[in-house]
mmCIF file of C-alpha atoms in Angstrom:
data_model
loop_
_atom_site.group_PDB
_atom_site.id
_atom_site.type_symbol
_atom_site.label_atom_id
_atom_site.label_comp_id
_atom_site.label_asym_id
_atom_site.label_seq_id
_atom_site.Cartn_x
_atom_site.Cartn_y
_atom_site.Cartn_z
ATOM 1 C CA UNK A 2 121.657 -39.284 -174.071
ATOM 2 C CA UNK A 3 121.503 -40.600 -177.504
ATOM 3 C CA UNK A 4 118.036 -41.192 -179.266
ATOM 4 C CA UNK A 5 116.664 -42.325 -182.566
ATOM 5 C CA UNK A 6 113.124 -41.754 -183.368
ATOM 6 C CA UNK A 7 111.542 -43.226 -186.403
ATOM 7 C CA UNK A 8 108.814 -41.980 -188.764
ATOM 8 C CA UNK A 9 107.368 -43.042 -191.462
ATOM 9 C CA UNK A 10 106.305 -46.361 -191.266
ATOM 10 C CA UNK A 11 102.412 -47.325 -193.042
ATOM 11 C CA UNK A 12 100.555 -49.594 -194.875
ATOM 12 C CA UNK A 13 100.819 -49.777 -198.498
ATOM 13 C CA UNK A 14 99.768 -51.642 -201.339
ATOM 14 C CA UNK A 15 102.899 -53.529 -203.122
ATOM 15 C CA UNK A 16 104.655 -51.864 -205.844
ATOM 16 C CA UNK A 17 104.034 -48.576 -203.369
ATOM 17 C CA UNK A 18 106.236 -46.197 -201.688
ATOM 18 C CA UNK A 19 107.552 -45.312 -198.667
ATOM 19 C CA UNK A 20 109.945 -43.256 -197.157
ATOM 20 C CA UNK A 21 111.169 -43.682 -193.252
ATOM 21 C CA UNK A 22 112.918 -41.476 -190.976
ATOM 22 C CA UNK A 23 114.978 -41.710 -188.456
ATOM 23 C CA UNK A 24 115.507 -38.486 -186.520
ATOM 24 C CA UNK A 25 118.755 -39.023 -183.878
ATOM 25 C CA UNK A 26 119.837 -36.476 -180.857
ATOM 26 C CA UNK A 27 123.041 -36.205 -178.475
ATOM 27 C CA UNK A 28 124.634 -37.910 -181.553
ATOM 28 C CA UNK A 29 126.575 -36.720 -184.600
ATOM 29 C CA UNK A 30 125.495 -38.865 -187.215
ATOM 30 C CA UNK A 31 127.799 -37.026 -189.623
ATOM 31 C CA UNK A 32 130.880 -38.330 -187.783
ATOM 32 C CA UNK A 33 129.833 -42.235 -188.033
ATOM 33 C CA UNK A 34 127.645 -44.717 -189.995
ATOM 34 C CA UNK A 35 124.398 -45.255 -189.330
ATOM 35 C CA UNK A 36 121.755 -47.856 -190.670
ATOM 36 C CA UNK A 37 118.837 -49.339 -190.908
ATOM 37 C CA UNK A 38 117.596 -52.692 -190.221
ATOM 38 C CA UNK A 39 114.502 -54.921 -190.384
ATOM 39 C CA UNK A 40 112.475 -57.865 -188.633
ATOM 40 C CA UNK A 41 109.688 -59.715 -189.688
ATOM 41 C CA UNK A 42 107.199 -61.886 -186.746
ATOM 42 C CA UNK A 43 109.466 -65.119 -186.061
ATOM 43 C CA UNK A 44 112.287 -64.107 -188.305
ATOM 44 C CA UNK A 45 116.099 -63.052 -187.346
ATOM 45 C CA UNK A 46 116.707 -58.771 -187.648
ATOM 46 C CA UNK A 47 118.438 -58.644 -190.588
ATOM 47 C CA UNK A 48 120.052 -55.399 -192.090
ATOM 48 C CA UNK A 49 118.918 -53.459 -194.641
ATOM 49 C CA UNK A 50 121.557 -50.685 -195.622
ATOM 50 C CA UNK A 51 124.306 -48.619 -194.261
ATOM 51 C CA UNK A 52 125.918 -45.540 -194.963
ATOM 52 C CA UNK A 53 129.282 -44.531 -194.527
ATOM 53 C CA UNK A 54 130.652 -41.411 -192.540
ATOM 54 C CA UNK A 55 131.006 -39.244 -195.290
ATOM 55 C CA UNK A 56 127.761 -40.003 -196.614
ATOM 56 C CA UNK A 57 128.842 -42.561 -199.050
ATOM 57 C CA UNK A 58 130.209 -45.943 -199.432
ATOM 58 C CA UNK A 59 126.684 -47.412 -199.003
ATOM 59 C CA UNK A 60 125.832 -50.879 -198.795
ATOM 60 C CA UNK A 61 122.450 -52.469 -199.449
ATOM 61 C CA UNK A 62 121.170 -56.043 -199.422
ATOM 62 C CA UNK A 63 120.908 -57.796 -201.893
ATOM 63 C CA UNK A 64 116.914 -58.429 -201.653
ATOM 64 C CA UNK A 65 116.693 -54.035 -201.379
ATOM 65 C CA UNK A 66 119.187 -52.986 -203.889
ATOM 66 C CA UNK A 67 117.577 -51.069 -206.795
ATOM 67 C CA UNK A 68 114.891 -50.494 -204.888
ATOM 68 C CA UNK A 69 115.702 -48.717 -201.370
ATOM 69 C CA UNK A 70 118.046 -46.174 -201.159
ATOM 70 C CA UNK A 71 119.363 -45.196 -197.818
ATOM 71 C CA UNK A 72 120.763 -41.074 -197.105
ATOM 72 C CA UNK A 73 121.389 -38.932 -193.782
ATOM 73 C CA UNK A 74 120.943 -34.950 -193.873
ATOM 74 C CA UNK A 75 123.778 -34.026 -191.342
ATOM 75 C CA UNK A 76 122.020 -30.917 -191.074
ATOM 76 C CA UNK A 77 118.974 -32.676 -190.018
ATOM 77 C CA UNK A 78 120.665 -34.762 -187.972
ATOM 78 C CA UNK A 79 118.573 -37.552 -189.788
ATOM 79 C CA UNK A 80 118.577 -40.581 -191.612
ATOM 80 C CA UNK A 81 116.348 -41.703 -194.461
ATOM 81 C CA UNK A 82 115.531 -44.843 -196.018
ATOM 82 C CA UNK A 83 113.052 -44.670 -199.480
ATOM 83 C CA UNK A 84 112.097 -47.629 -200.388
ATOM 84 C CA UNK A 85 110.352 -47.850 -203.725
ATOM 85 C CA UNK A 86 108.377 -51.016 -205.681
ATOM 86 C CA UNK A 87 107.717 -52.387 -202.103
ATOM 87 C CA UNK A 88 106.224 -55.896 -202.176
ATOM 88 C CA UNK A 89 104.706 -58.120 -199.027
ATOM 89 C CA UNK A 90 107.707 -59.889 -198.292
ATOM 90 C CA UNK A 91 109.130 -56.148 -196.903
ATOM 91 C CA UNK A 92 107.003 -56.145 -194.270
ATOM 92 C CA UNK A 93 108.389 -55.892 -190.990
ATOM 93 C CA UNK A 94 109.420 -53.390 -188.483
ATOM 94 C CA UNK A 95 112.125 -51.585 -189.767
ATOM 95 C CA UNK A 96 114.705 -50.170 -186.984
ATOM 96 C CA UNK A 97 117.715 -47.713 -187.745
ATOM 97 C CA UNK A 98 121.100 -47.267 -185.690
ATOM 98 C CA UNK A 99 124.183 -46.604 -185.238
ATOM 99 C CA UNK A 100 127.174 -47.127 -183.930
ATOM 100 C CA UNK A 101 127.921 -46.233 -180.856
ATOM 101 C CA UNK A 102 131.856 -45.983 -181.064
ATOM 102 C CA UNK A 103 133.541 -44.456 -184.296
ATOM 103 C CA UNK A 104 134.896 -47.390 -185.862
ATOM 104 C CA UNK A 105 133.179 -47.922 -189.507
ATOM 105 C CA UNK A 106 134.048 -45.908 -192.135
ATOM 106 C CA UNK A 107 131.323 -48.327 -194.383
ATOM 107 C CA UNK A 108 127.657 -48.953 -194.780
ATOM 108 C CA UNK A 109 128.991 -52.072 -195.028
ATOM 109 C CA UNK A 110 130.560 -52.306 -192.230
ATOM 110 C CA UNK A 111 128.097 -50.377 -190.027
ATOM 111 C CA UNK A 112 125.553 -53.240 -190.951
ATOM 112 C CA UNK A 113 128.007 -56.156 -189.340
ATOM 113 C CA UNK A 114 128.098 -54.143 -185.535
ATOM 114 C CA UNK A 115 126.929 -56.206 -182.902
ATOM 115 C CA UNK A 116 123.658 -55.217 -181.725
ATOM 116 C CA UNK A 117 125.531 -53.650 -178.226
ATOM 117 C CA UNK A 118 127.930 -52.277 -180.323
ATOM 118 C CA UNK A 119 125.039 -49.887 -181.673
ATOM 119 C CA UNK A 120 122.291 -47.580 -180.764
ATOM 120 C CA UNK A 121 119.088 -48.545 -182.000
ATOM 121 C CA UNK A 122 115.338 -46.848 -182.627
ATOM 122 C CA UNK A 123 112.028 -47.664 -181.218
ATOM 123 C CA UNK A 124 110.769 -48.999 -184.799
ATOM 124 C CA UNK A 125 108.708 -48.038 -187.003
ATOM 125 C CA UNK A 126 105.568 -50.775 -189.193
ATOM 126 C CA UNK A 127 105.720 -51.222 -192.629
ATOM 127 C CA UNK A 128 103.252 -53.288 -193.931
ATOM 128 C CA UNK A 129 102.678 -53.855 -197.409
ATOM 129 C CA UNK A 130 99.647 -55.865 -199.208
ATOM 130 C CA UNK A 131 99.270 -57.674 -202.061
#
């Protein structure tokens, strides 16, 4: 059975840090990509970042990028998200996944599955104030 089990989440003051985890049994997460995603109350989930197979060919969006950075410890089993200069508008609850066959090689790619085309977390609060 797979699971995902997040970590991590708090609440912060913006321009803060915070770094989630995602820790993932009966599931390989060196041998497919895996990312995280976010919702905010009465918005659409929307992803975040992905990470390739190999641990590379990551993919951010464009309202993260320079200031997340998304990285899996196959040893671990686990995926991390660190997410630096935080401000209020990142508040949500932040989800990771993955896929659940072994068809992206790309963050990108990862972050277009279909929600039943992936296994997801539980969630985990970030909440930042100005």
């Amino acid at each position: 059975q797979v699971k995902l089990v997040e970590s991590g989440g708090g609440s912060v003051q913006a321009g803060e840090s915070l770094r989630l985890s995602c820790a993932v049994s009966g599931y390989t997460v060196s041998s497919h990509c895996v990312a995280w995603f976010r919702q905010a109350p009465g918005k659409e989930r929307e992803g975040v970042a992905g990470i390739g197979r190999d641990g590379g060919r990551t993919f951010y969006a464009d309202f993260v990028k320079g200031r997340f950075t998304i990285s899996k410890d196959n040893a671990k089993n686990t995926l991390y998200l660190q997410m630096n200069t935080l401000k209020p508008e990142d508040t949500a609850m932040y989800y990771c996944a993955a896929e659940r066959g072994a068809v992206c090689i790309s963050g990108f790619c990862c972050l277009r599955l279909t929600r039943d085309s992936t296994y997801w977390g539980q969630g985990a609060q970030v909440t930042v104030s100005s």
